[in-house]
Amino acid sequence: VLEDREYHDVTMDDVSRRAGLAKGSLYLHFPTKERLFRELVEDMHAELLESLDRVRGSSAPGEPRVRALIAAQLGFFERHRGVFLQVFQGQMPFLCGDARRSRDMVGATLRVTTDVIEEAVRLRRFRSLDGPTAAIGLFGLIRGFVFAHILCGSSPALGSRAGVIWDLFFRGARA
Amino acid sequence: VLEDREYHDVTMDDVSRRAGLAKGSLYLHFPTKERLFRELVEDMHAELLESLDRVRGSSAPGEPRVRALIAAQLGFFERHRGVFLQVFQGQMPFLCGDARRSRDMVGATLRVTTDVIEEAVRLRRFRSLDGPTAAIGLFGLIRGFVFAHILCGSSPALGSRAGVIWDLFFRGARA
Amino acid sequence: VLEDREYHDVTMDDVSRRAGLAKGSLYLHFPTKERLFRELVEDMHAELLESLDRVRGSSAPGEPRVRALIAAQLGFFERHRGVFLQVFQGQMPFLCGDARRSRDMVGATLRVTTDVIEEAVRLRRFRSLDGPTAAIGLFGLIRGFVFAHILCGSSPALGSRAGVIWDLFFRGARA
Amino acid sequence: VLEDREYHDVTMDDVSRRAGLAKGSLYLHFPTKERLFRELVEDMHAELLESLDRVRGSSAPGEPRVRALIAAQLGFFERHRGVFLQVFQGQMPFLCGDARRSRDMVGATLRVTTDVIEEAVRLRRFRSLDGPTAAIGLFGLIRGFVFAHILCGSSPALGSRAGVIWDLFFRGARA
DNA sequence: TATGAATGAGGGTTCATTCAT
DNA sequence: AATGAATGAACCCTCATTCAT
């Protein structure tokens, strides 16, 4: 439903109609509208963390792992394009009014990113960088492309930007 | 008011109380709640564009100009920390339901950034980069630090991160 | 509720209280205050037309039918005395801002009246009259008595005036 | 202003703009919106009574006087067509929420009409009629044509219906 | 477990009225 | 006398939530 209307314009009526349930039945599963959407976002976030975790198992440390991490995030945002269109446009209280939870979600992503980057530093693939700081940078870089992608329609495909992001992050702009 | 409550939870009563006006008086100045907040955002955006324009006049092309651009954006976000806390947390419909306007605002920023980057490319300070793409990258990088700053409280000062951002953007992570 | 307060002074709160419903419940049945009152008036009007139609089935053409028509209208206004007190005093936008609809309602009544009068003319019970014009006259005559009745309290009973109206309409004032 | 908008949709702003005065200045002349419109209606009514009074001075008793009375009323309604369009459609609380006053206005008209009719009865121009009752009839007859005229646009001219009204009232429908 | 009619607090907006200038 | 910006009570309508069935 969020792909059509923003959070505040989505009524429980809309949700129930889409769910093929009666309005009252929604309340058998979620005590509150806020909780319903919070769980939606948390599910999505769990999925992201899971896919970031899989990065560790399925790729070699260093460059391949960083690239896999970038790809995993792009894939995640592409899969949930509709919802993030809302989130980025600020249409959905990202975590339904709970800043700490928002911090936690971003924090978890940053922690994984930091680990992967520090790994690459240890392997001398990256120069000596402050892990958390570089993680913020990479995080922002990725979101920048996601943002642009979502805002400007769907071309070019988000997945295809992984190479560009890696190139910018790895080599920088320097001549 | 936006620093306390999100857009949809801010009532015109809240606004008027904070403004020291009666509720009705608000409507002498803005025909609609949406318009009131739209104008707020547009004023802020105009200020950003103005300060980005000033970058051209007050700095040499190439590296200094890119650094000035980064600083200008950081300064802008720091000045409006409160509002952007909301925006980044998705608490405020940044553009009050008008995606095109959102695209325009971001587009204007990206255009200036593109110009400045292409300048640096022409001057051989940057390697041969696709201007618009690199602009998205820099834009994301900056916003990433702003986001982290806003989310994690105020330390370290946002302005002090200009060097880090420049370093990451210019040199990349490569060993 | 209209018997106590005029349309614009009747709040949906008043209506709901009188209906023994919550305010919101009203909106399950009518999308709008205007529509609620419009339907009230339309229902009343449908009832009037129905009772005018019945006149045709239950009375002989000519004099009896005209008398029945007069009686039917008086009965209708008497049944809805309260509402028409408002309407005649101009307390209720009779048609809620839609002049065409008003014309239609009156038009339908006039058409039936015209038919009945022309019938009587054909039967040589009435002299040769322009049907539509005479219908307006009879319509006004009836409403005049309704108006007076409503304005001056309830005596004498409206139904008892049918004879007087017929007498005036049939014989005129001529010596 | 009443010719464009109904009473409740006319704001004091509208009135002041039309009057070429500031809104506040209105309140130097009328303490209240209701009072402003009440005085408007009372002025109109005074004008009607005056013109009915003139009927006595300017026409012979009996038939000419009744005809003059009819003409005077038609003229009055034609002059104030706009306002009465509102009143008849029930758009304007005829006397701003004061039924007694409404009764008085109609009562005054009926009294004059009664006098004129009884005069004609005494002169044997009319058969023996109950004055007040016949007055109500004539009053209704006239209003019926005014109503039809106002509702159906302006043709035919209201003034031209005086003959028809007189004919109906005088001769009745009888063959 | 499922329903959906009913609820009623709360929001945006209007506009008659006031009052400092 | 004239102004018009300011006021704030009041209204229509929405929608998350409840509860009898």
XYZ file of C-alpha atoms (C1' of nucleotides) in Angstrom:
742
model
C 0.000 0.000 0.000
C 2.900 2.276 0.727
C 3.825 2.331 -2.913
C 0.653 4.223 -3.705
C 0.088 6.413 -0.716
C 2.223 7.812 2.057
C 2.111 6.417 5.565
C -0.220 9.034 6.943
C -2.578 8.712 4.035
C -2.766 4.957 4.333
C -5.771 4.127 6.461
C -6.268 0.897 8.268
C -9.151 0.503 5.870
C -6.749 0.532 2.944
C -4.524 -2.000 4.621
C -7.374 -4.328 5.491
C -8.830 -4.155 1.993
C -5.453 -4.998 0.502
C -4.946 -7.761 3.013
C -8.317 -9.263 2.257
C -9.231 -8.977 5.901
C -11.773 -7.001 7.810
C -10.525 -3.911 9.558
C -11.089 -5.397 12.962
C -9.064 -8.473 12.104
C -5.949 -6.369 11.646
C -6.107 -5.701 15.337
C -5.905 -9.379 16.086
C -2.416 -9.313 14.629
C -1.135 -5.830 15.435
C -2.233 -3.782 18.411
C -1.704 -0.517 16.606
C -1.223 1.072 13.227
C 2.200 2.228 14.302
C 3.178 -1.253 15.428
C 1.986 -2.757 12.167
C 4.254 -0.513 10.146
C 7.076 -0.785 12.630
C 7.059 -4.542 12.208
C 7.016 -4.121 8.467
C 10.123 -1.972 8.628
C 11.773 -4.270 11.126
C 11.165 -7.242 8.904
C 12.737 -5.386 6.056
C 15.647 -4.443 8.218
C 16.150 -8.000 9.401
C 16.244 -9.018 5.780
C 18.928 -6.419 5.091
C 21.052 -7.543 8.014
C 20.683 -11.131 6.959
C 21.807 -10.360 3.469
C 24.751 -8.362 4.831
C 25.642 -11.341 6.970
C 25.525 -13.605 3.975
C 28.132 -11.353 2.401
C 30.620 -12.649 4.911
C 29.965 -16.266 4.069
C 29.865 -15.923 0.345
C 32.783 -13.720 -0.566
C 36.491 -13.435 0.067
C 37.663 -10.731 2.487
C 39.006 -7.512 1.052
C 37.838 -6.051 -2.227
C 35.349 -8.805 -3.142
C 33.618 -8.514 0.177
C 33.271 -4.751 -0.021
C 31.865 -5.075 -3.512
C 29.459 -7.755 -2.333
C 28.380 -5.471 0.468
C 27.629 -2.686 -1.965
C 25.702 -5.059 -4.195
C 23.722 -6.440 -1.274
C 22.597 -2.971 -0.227
C 21.666 -1.966 -3.755
C 19.679 -5.169 -4.118
C 17.876 -4.518 -0.901
C 16.843 -1.023 -1.889
C 15.823 -2.159 -5.327
C 13.635 -4.880 -3.886
C 11.863 -2.371 -1.673
C 11.911 0.543 -4.038
C 8.344 1.493 -3.301
C 8.727 1.729 0.418
C 11.984 3.614 0.203
C 10.525 6.054 -2.225
C 8.309 6.961 0.706
C 11.083 6.867 3.232
C 13.423 9.028 1.226
C 10.785 11.536 0.441
C 10.149 11.622 4.091
C 6.697 10.285 3.693
C 7.031 7.604 6.297
C 8.136 8.172 9.850
C 11.046 5.905 9.294
C 10.634 4.110 12.485
C 7.375 5.464 13.541
C 8.632 8.045 15.891
C 11.447 6.236 17.582
C 14.829 7.821 16.917
C 16.738 5.246 18.922
C 15.418 2.453 16.812
C 16.398 4.355 13.689
C 19.894 4.796 15.097
C 20.032 1.090 15.835
C 19.116 0.107 12.329
C 21.657 2.388 10.746
C 24.161 1.438 13.430
C 23.915 -2.236 12.605
C 24.550 -1.546 8.951
C 27.469 0.702 9.783
C 28.970 -1.914 12.066
C 29.036 -4.545 9.375
C 30.430 -2.038 6.897
C 33.102 -1.013 9.357
C 34.149 -4.614 9.867
C 34.429 -5.263 6.179
C 36.406 -2.100 5.581
C 38.783 -2.717 8.460
C 39.362 -6.175 7.106
C 40.412 -4.651 3.794
C 42.697 -2.236 5.599
C 44.335 -5.099 7.443
C 44.805 -6.891 4.161
C 46.495 -3.746 2.784
C 43.928 -3.483 0.051
C 42.829 -0.160 1.508
C 45.107 2.488 2.887
C 44.988 3.082 6.599
C 41.509 4.471 7.145
C 39.438 5.021 10.224
C 36.938 2.196 9.868
C 33.792 3.837 11.251
C 34.432 7.028 9.342
C 35.004 5.280 6.059
C 31.917 3.204 6.720
C 29.850 6.331 6.999
C 31.316 7.504 3.729
C 30.535 4.290 1.894
C 27.098 4.184 3.445
C 26.415 7.705 2.196
C 27.819 6.983 -1.236
C 25.478 4.037 -1.650
C 22.451 5.905 -0.371
C 23.239 8.783 -2.661
C 22.849 6.532 -5.666
C 19.785 4.889 -4.232
C 18.282 8.293 -3.597
C 19.022 9.507 -7.096
C 17.688 6.289 -8.546
C 14.464 6.440 -6.648
C 13.909 10.098 -7.301
C 14.676 10.064 -10.991
C 12.679 7.019 -11.948
C 14.230 3.652 -12.480
C 16.917 4.111 -15.104
C 19.631 3.055 -14.955
C 19.026 -0.111 -12.992
C 20.295 0.250 -9.475
C 22.220 -3.009 -9.529
C 24.332 -1.773 -12.429
C 25.710 1.088 -10.306
C 27.714 -1.206 -8.036
C 30.795 -0.860 -10.264
C 30.577 2.933 -10.305
C 30.214 3.082 -6.561
C 33.130 0.782 -6.021
C 35.241 2.764 -8.474
C 34.490 6.055 -6.736
C 35.023 4.637 -3.305
C 38.168 2.793 -4.171
C 39.999 5.187 -6.434
C 38.535 8.512 -5.424
C 38.432 11.436 -7.804
C 42.117 12.168 -7.831
C 43.775 12.489 -11.187
C 8.198 23.231 16.071
C 9.509 20.582 13.758
C 12.336 19.918 16.163
C 9.871 18.547 18.681
C 7.217 16.892 16.652
C 6.942 15.522 13.140
C 5.060 17.323 10.413
C 1.871 15.350 10.731
C 1.846 15.705 14.470
C 2.398 19.424 14.381
C -0.961 21.083 14.606
C -1.637 24.561 13.410
C -2.352 25.217 17.048
C 1.213 24.287 17.909
C 2.562 26.513 15.201
C 0.447 29.452 16.215
C 1.311 29.083 19.868
C 4.987 29.003 18.980
C 4.603 31.944 16.652
C 2.836 33.963 19.316
C -0.131 34.323 17.018
C -3.687 33.125 17.057
C -4.467 30.139 14.915
C -6.530 32.180 12.514
C -3.725 34.647 11.952
C -1.607 31.933 10.422
C -4.095 31.829 7.619
C -3.490 35.476 6.860
C -0.009 34.492 5.795
C -0.386 30.972 4.453
C -3.522 29.607 2.870
C -2.859 26.093 4.028
C -0.821 24.038 6.432
C 0.880 22.353 3.531
C 1.772 25.674 1.954
C 3.185 26.962 5.197
C 5.617 24.104 5.459
C 6.337 24.062 1.768
C 7.405 27.674 1.929
C 9.576 26.897 4.928
C 11.364 24.189 3.001
C 11.599 26.299 -0.120
C 13.115 29.160 1.807
C 15.673 26.813 3.252
C 16.391 25.414 -0.152
C 16.786 28.852 -1.670
C 19.276 29.592 1.048
C 21.216 26.451 0.178
C 21.313 27.290 -3.503
C 22.407 30.801 -2.707
C 25.244 29.579 -0.572
C 26.250 27.108 -3.271
C 26.276 29.961 -5.752
C 28.474 31.995 -3.473
C 30.969 29.154 -3.616
C 31.701 30.069 -7.206
C 32.447 33.655 -6.398
C 34.558 33.063 -3.353
C 36.876 30.232 -4.266
C 39.274 29.216 -6.992
C 38.128 26.524 -9.400
C 39.323 22.978 -8.860
C 40.115 21.591 -5.433
C 39.349 24.733 -3.410
C 35.972 25.073 -5.011
C 35.002 21.467 -4.358
C 36.108 21.814 -0.749
C 34.108 25.036 -0.430
C 31.093 23.263 -1.824
C 31.404 20.535 0.762
C 31.780 23.094 3.521
C 28.799 25.070 2.304
C 26.565 22.032 2.415
C 27.784 20.991 5.839
C 27.188 24.499 7.093
C 23.698 24.511 5.704
C 22.767 21.260 7.348
C 24.314 22.313 10.605
C 22.348 25.543 10.605
C 19.134 23.631 10.114
C 20.024 20.627 12.165
C 16.634 20.492 13.826
C 14.602 20.418 10.682
C 16.863 17.924 9.000
C 16.750 15.672 11.965
C 13.104 15.352 11.048
C 13.709 15.131 7.356
C 16.348 12.465 7.629
C 14.362 10.425 10.018
C 11.602 10.652 7.531
C 9.493 12.622 9.920
C 8.643 15.367 7.501
C 7.185 15.005 4.063
C 10.148 16.845 2.733
C 8.237 18.188 -0.137
C 4.749 17.859 1.090
C 3.605 15.353 -1.420
C 5.169 16.709 -4.543
C 7.814 14.391 -5.911
C 8.647 16.650 -8.828
C 9.501 19.474 -6.522
C 11.721 17.144 -4.556
C 13.495 16.134 -7.730
C 13.943 19.771 -8.647
C 15.495 20.672 -5.334
C 17.936 17.811 -5.398
C 18.485 18.368 -9.097
C 19.570 21.946 -8.546
C 22.125 20.882 -5.977
C 23.398 18.134 -8.215
C 23.755 20.500 -11.135
C 25.981 22.863 -9.213
C 28.015 19.956 -7.901
C 28.360 18.552 -11.399
C 29.651 21.870 -12.705
C 32.225 22.174 -9.998
C 33.436 18.615 -10.482
C 33.657 18.921 -14.262
C 35.680 22.069 -13.770
C 38.136 20.117 -11.665
C 38.264 17.391 -14.305
C 39.056 19.959 -16.989
C 41.790 21.346 -14.792
C 43.249 17.820 -14.478
C 42.864 17.950 -10.749
C 40.399 15.048 -10.988
C 40.736 12.096 -13.254
C 38.290 11.793 -16.104
C 34.983 11.237 -14.313
C 31.425 11.385 -15.478
C 30.312 14.647 -13.896
C 26.707 13.832 -12.975
C 27.661 10.442 -11.602
C 30.463 11.791 -9.481
C 28.130 14.525 -8.274
C 25.689 11.931 -7.009
C 28.557 10.240 -5.234
C 29.747 13.410 -3.546
C 26.216 14.392 -2.698
C 25.684 11.005 -1.023
C 29.008 11.151 0.787
C 28.138 14.491 2.316
C 24.623 13.468 3.257
C 25.981 10.300 4.818
C 28.040 12.323 7.256
C 25.195 14.708 7.883
C 22.913 11.765 8.535
C 25.345 10.140 10.928
C 25.956 13.438 12.669
C 22.311 14.151 13.128
C 21.446 10.657 14.189
C 24.278 10.219 16.653
C 23.994 13.496 18.431
C 26.198 16.440 17.682
C 29.764 15.257 18.197
C 31.988 15.693 16.364
C 31.006 19.065 14.929
C 29.752 18.700 11.392
C 31.976 21.459 10.031
C 35.085 19.567 11.117
C 34.208 16.657 8.826
C 34.835 18.636 5.640
C 38.438 17.444 5.591
C 37.481 13.818 6.012
C 34.905 14.028 3.267
C 37.324 15.671 0.919
C 39.976 13.099 1.734
C 37.662 10.184 1.032
C 36.299 11.709 -2.126
C 39.657 12.763 -3.473
C 41.898 9.883 -2.591
C 39.436 7.024 -2.258
C 40.149 4.027 -0.089
C 42.847 2.502 -2.246
C 46.066 1.617 -0.547
C -33.804 19.038 14.275
C -34.860 21.480 11.637
C -37.874 22.331 13.704
C -35.670 23.902 16.313
C -32.812 25.398 14.406
C -32.217 26.466 10.833
C -30.103 24.439 8.456
C -26.935 26.448 8.890
C -27.256 26.414 12.628
C -27.822 22.700 12.791
C -24.493 21.059 13.446
C -23.755 17.487 12.613
C -23.376 17.138 16.349
C -26.996 18.141 16.815
C -28.125 15.691 14.201
C -26.128 12.845 15.643
C -27.308 13.521 19.149
C -30.891 13.512 17.952
C -30.311 10.387 15.915
C -28.799 8.619 18.892
C -25.632 8.054 16.897
C -22.091 9.256 17.138
C -21.086 12.034 14.828
C -18.859 9.777 12.787
C -21.644 7.304 12.216
C -23.606 9.878 10.296
C -20.873 9.782 7.730
C -21.403 6.073 7.224
C -24.778 6.917 5.794
C -24.263 10.322 4.192
C -21.004 11.569 2.787
C -21.747 15.166 3.595
C -23.968 17.426 5.609
C -25.369 18.847 2.414
C -26.132 15.407 1.055
C -27.855 14.384 4.255
C -30.267 17.275 4.053
C -30.634 16.991 0.336
C -31.756 13.408 0.696
C -34.185 14.431 3.393
C -35.757 16.964 1.074
C -35.703 14.593 -1.872
C -37.410 11.908 0.129
C -40.086 14.363 1.109
C -40.457 15.474 -2.449
C -40.711 11.918 -3.715
C -43.466 11.390 -1.209
C -45.288 14.449 -2.515
C -45.032 13.320 -6.118
C -46.207 9.879 -5.155
C -49.235 11.277 -3.410
C -49.954 13.505 -6.409
C -49.747 10.455 -8.623
C -52.179 8.608 -6.430
C -54.627 11.430 -7.058
C -54.992 10.207 -10.625
C -55.866 6.689 -9.597
C -58.250 7.535 -6.828
C -60.454 10.273 -8.208
C -62.533 11.046 -11.235
C -61.137 13.528 -13.743
C -62.365 17.110 -13.585
C -63.458 18.788 -10.393
C -62.948 15.824 -8.062
C -59.418 15.359 -9.278
C -58.500 19.013 -8.806
C -59.958 18.934 -5.317
C -58.035 15.775 -4.552
C -54.888 17.434 -5.776
C -55.423 20.369 -3.459
C -56.105 18.043 -0.559
C -53.020 15.966 -1.305
C -50.796 19.018 -1.191
C -52.332 20.324 1.991
C -51.872 16.919 3.582
C -48.278 16.823 2.552
C -47.482 20.202 4.022
C -49.360 19.399 7.180
C -47.411 16.177 7.624
C -44.159 18.080 7.322
C -45.224 21.217 9.044
C -42.012 21.511 10.989
C -39.684 21.355 8.064
C -41.764 23.692 5.977
C -41.923 26.183 8.767
C -38.195 26.441 8.173
C -38.438 26.366 4.431
C -41.082 29.035 4.240
C -39.304 31.265 6.635
C -36.317 30.831 4.469
C -34.491 29.041 7.195
C -33.423 26.136 5.079
C -31.644 26.221 1.772
C -34.475 24.269 0.297
C -32.293 22.692 -2.243
C -28.941 23.142 -0.699
C -27.528 25.430 -3.271
C -28.778 23.815 -6.412
C -31.266 26.008 -8.215
C -31.818 23.508 -11.011
C -32.909 20.874 -8.580
C -35.292 23.355 -7.031
C -36.746 24.094 -10.421
C -37.117 20.398 -11.081
C -39.014 19.765 -7.901
C -41.407 22.611 -8.443
C -41.564 21.747 -12.116
C -42.758 18.225 -11.402
C -45.528 19.492 -9.179
C -46.555 22.045 -11.760
C -46.649 19.438 -14.490
C -49.069 17.242 -12.614
C -51.180 20.251 -11.760
C -51.182 21.354 -15.371
C -52.361 17.927 -16.521
C -55.189 17.864 -14.082
C -56.312 21.354 -14.982
C -56.157 20.732 -18.711
C -58.250 17.642 -18.176
C -60.876 19.754 -16.497
C -60.739 22.236 -19.345
C -61.273 19.457 -21.874
C -64.220 18.257 -19.841
C -65.672 21.800 -19.990
C -65.630 21.988 -16.220
C -63.160 24.851 -16.463
C -63.249 27.609 -18.987
C -60.523 27.679 -21.571
C -57.414 28.391 -19.514
C -53.738 28.174 -20.300
C -52.844 25.044 -18.363
C -49.332 25.934 -17.153
C -50.378 29.420 -16.154
C -53.392 28.260 -14.225
C -51.227 25.632 -12.582
C -48.910 28.319 -11.280
C -51.915 30.132 -9.942
C -53.310 27.133 -8.143
C -49.877 26.227 -6.860
C -49.498 29.721 -5.416
C -52.973 29.713 -3.952
C -52.280 26.522 -2.080
C -48.886 27.628 -0.853
C -50.358 30.892 0.285
C -52.660 29.092 2.664
C -49.905 26.770 3.766
C -47.688 29.757 4.399
C -50.326 31.558 6.412
C -51.133 28.432 8.331
C -47.563 27.756 9.214
C -46.761 31.307 10.080
C -49.825 31.957 12.219
C -49.755 28.813 14.257
C -51.872 25.819 13.501
C -55.455 27.036 13.557
C -57.502 26.442 11.575
C -56.426 22.979 10.508
C -54.827 23.062 7.114
C -56.930 20.186 5.758
C -60.096 22.156 6.368
C -58.998 24.860 3.945
C -59.306 22.639 0.895
C -62.874 23.797 0.360
C -61.962 27.458 0.588
C -59.119 27.051 -1.844
C -61.298 25.215 -4.293
C -63.992 27.819 -3.976
C -61.601 30.671 -4.664
C -59.936 28.905 -7.524
C -63.146 27.728 -9.112
C -65.434 30.677 -8.718
C -62.989 33.536 -8.376
C -63.910 36.709 -6.512
C -66.349 38.007 -9.036
C -69.742 39.025 -7.772
C -24.030 40.907 -2.769
C -26.997 38.683 -2.139
C -27.572 38.347 -5.843
C -24.351 36.396 -6.186
C -24.087 34.454 -2.997
C -26.487 33.270 -0.351
C -26.709 34.929 3.031
C -24.531 32.437 4.823
C -21.916 32.536 2.123
C -21.740 36.301 2.147
C -18.920 37.297 4.459
C -18.582 40.658 6.060
C -15.480 40.855 3.906
C -17.606 40.598 0.789
C -19.955 43.257 2.041
C -17.191 45.639 2.989
C -15.429 45.180 -0.327
C -18.653 45.882 -2.186
C -19.359 48.853 0.028
C -15.914 50.289 -0.522
C -15.353 50.309 3.191
C -13.008 48.496 5.480
C -14.427 45.568 7.348
C -14.175 47.322 10.657
C -16.099 50.307 9.368
C -19.157 48.175 8.815
C -19.350 47.813 12.547
C -19.600 51.543 12.969
C -22.940 51.360 11.216
C -24.303 47.951 12.166
C -23.510 46.140 15.369
C -23.904 42.746 13.798
C -24.087 40.888 10.524
C -27.589 39.815 11.374
C -28.640 43.374 12.115
C -27.141 44.602 8.887
C -29.215 42.209 6.846
C -32.255 42.681 9.031
C -32.181 46.382 8.300
C -31.789 45.648 4.633
C -34.915 43.515 4.679
C -36.781 46.005 6.814
C -35.943 48.773 4.406
C -37.249 46.665 1.593
C -40.357 45.901 3.538
C -40.946 49.531 4.365
C -40.673 50.243 0.678
C -43.290 47.579 -0.053
C -45.701 48.936 2.549
C -45.198 52.418 1.248
C -45.986 51.358 -2.274
C -49.048 49.473 -1.051
C -50.141 52.605 0.734
C -49.710 54.627 -2.414
C -52.141 52.247 -4.042
C -54.894 53.738 -1.944
C -54.108 57.274 -2.983
C -53.638 56.625 -6.645
C -56.455 54.360 -7.653
C -60.182 54.100 -7.390
C -61.605 51.625 -4.886
C -62.807 48.282 -6.186
C -61.332 46.579 -9.199
C -58.750 49.263 -10.082
C -57.388 49.253 -6.577
C -57.023 45.476 -6.454
C -55.262 45.516 -9.792
C -52.975 48.279 -8.596
C -52.222 46.247 -5.524
C -51.252 43.283 -7.630
C -49.091 45.477 -9.850
C -47.411 47.081 -6.860
C -46.427 43.726 -5.439
C -45.152 42.436 -8.743
C -43.109 45.590 -9.168
C -41.656 45.224 -5.754
C -40.544 41.660 -6.335
C -39.176 42.501 -9.738
C -37.136 45.343 -8.316
C -35.626 43.030 -5.759
C -35.466 39.920 -7.862
C -31.985 39.031 -6.692
C -32.750 39.114 -3.039
C -35.966 37.219 -3.422
C -34.273 34.582 -5.476
C -32.367 33.939 -2.277
C -35.373 34.238 -0.043
C -37.520 31.915 -2.111
C -34.829 29.347 -2.388
C -34.568 29.588 1.314
C -31.083 30.898 1.138
C -31.666 33.776 3.459
C -33.148 33.474 6.888
C -35.940 35.695 5.861
C -35.824 37.772 8.895
C -32.701 36.521 10.380
C -34.180 34.136 12.813
C -37.164 36.054 14.050
C -40.448 34.386 13.180
C -42.545 37.105 14.782
C -41.016 39.716 12.570
C -41.698 37.561 9.539
C -45.301 37.234 10.641
C -45.512 40.988 11.057
C -44.252 41.673 7.579
C -46.628 39.273 5.966
C -49.371 40.426 8.313
C -49.035 44.018 7.207
C -49.291 43.042 3.577
C -52.291 40.860 4.292
C -54.001 43.628 6.194
C -53.768 46.039 3.304
C -54.905 43.348 0.907
C -57.820 42.508 3.162
C -58.918 46.147 3.264
C -58.806 46.485 -0.460
C -60.731 43.280 -1.000
C -63.400 44.120 1.560
C -63.804 47.456 -0.133
C -64.513 45.666 -3.378
C -66.960 43.384 -1.636
C -68.773 46.362 -0.201
C -68.909 47.869 -3.661
C -70.464 44.633 -4.925
C -67.629 44.180 -7.350
C -66.705 41.002 -5.523
C -69.119 38.472 -4.186
C -69.382 38.161 -0.454
C -65.974 36.840 0.546
C -64.257 36.548 3.867
C -61.729 39.353 3.538
C -58.742 37.836 5.370
C -59.208 34.508 3.652
C -59.436 36.000 0.196
C -56.395 38.113 0.999
C -54.388 35.010 1.742
C -55.539 33.577 -1.557
C -54.552 36.628 -3.551
C -51.295 36.893 -1.682
C -50.514 33.271 -2.569
C -51.555 33.715 -6.172
C -49.185 36.621 -6.589
C -46.308 34.863 -4.851
C -46.867 31.804 -6.990
C -46.167 33.823 -10.108
C -43.261 35.587 -8.504
C -41.846 32.248 -7.451
C -42.231 30.760 -10.906
C -40.752 33.854 -12.479
C -37.732 33.849 -10.243
C -37.161 30.156 -10.540
C -37.528 29.894 -14.284
C -35.424 32.838 -15.264
C -36.885 36.155 -16.200
C -39.291 35.476 -19.037
C -42.002 36.517 -19.258
C -41.599 39.851 -17.502
C -43.217 39.778 -14.104
C -45.112 43.033 -14.649
C -46.931 41.538 -17.615
C -48.512 38.860 -15.429
C -50.710 41.314 -13.541
C -53.535 40.774 -16.039
C -53.350 37.020 -15.751
C -53.364 37.159 -11.986
C -56.321 39.479 -11.950
C -58.172 37.317 -14.416
C -57.643 34.177 -12.362
C -58.506 35.861 -9.129
C -61.544 37.625 -10.475
C -63.140 35.038 -12.717
C -61.812 31.817 -11.297
C -61.474 28.704 -13.392
C -65.135 27.954 -13.731
C -66.459 27.374 -17.212
C -10.980 -16.201 14.748
C -13.348 -12.871 12.004
C -16.364 -9.024 11.138
C -17.620 -4.151 10.163
C -20.790 -0.759 12.184
C -20.103 2.417 15.565
C -17.285 5.604 18.084
C -15.485 10.295 19.330
C -11.313 12.813 19.928
C -8.900 15.751 17.170
C -7.475 18.332 12.971
C -7.648 22.023 9.424
C -10.122 25.869 8.220
C -13.545 29.874 8.333
C -15.292 34.201 9.631
C -17.884 37.477 12.737
C -15.999 40.553 15.693
C -12.448 43.541 18.055
C -9.098 47.158 18.767
C -4.681 49.513 18.360
C -3.391 52.714 15.164
C -14.477 58.252 11.444
C -11.806 54.682 9.289
C -8.757 50.803 9.029
C -7.454 45.851 8.563
C -4.489 42.666 11.116
C -5.494 39.798 14.722
C -8.525 36.812 17.254
C -10.510 32.311 18.683
C -14.760 29.855 18.978
C -16.986 26.733 16.253
C -17.750 23.628 12.376
C -17.228 19.734 9.143
C -14.982 15.771 8.500
C -11.428 11.766 9.255
C -9.881 7.594 10.975
C -7.579 4.650 14.570
C -9.741 1.815 17.604
C -13.476 -1.002 19.861
C -16.933 -4.528 20.553
C -21.259 -6.960 19.944
C -22.218 -10.482 16.968
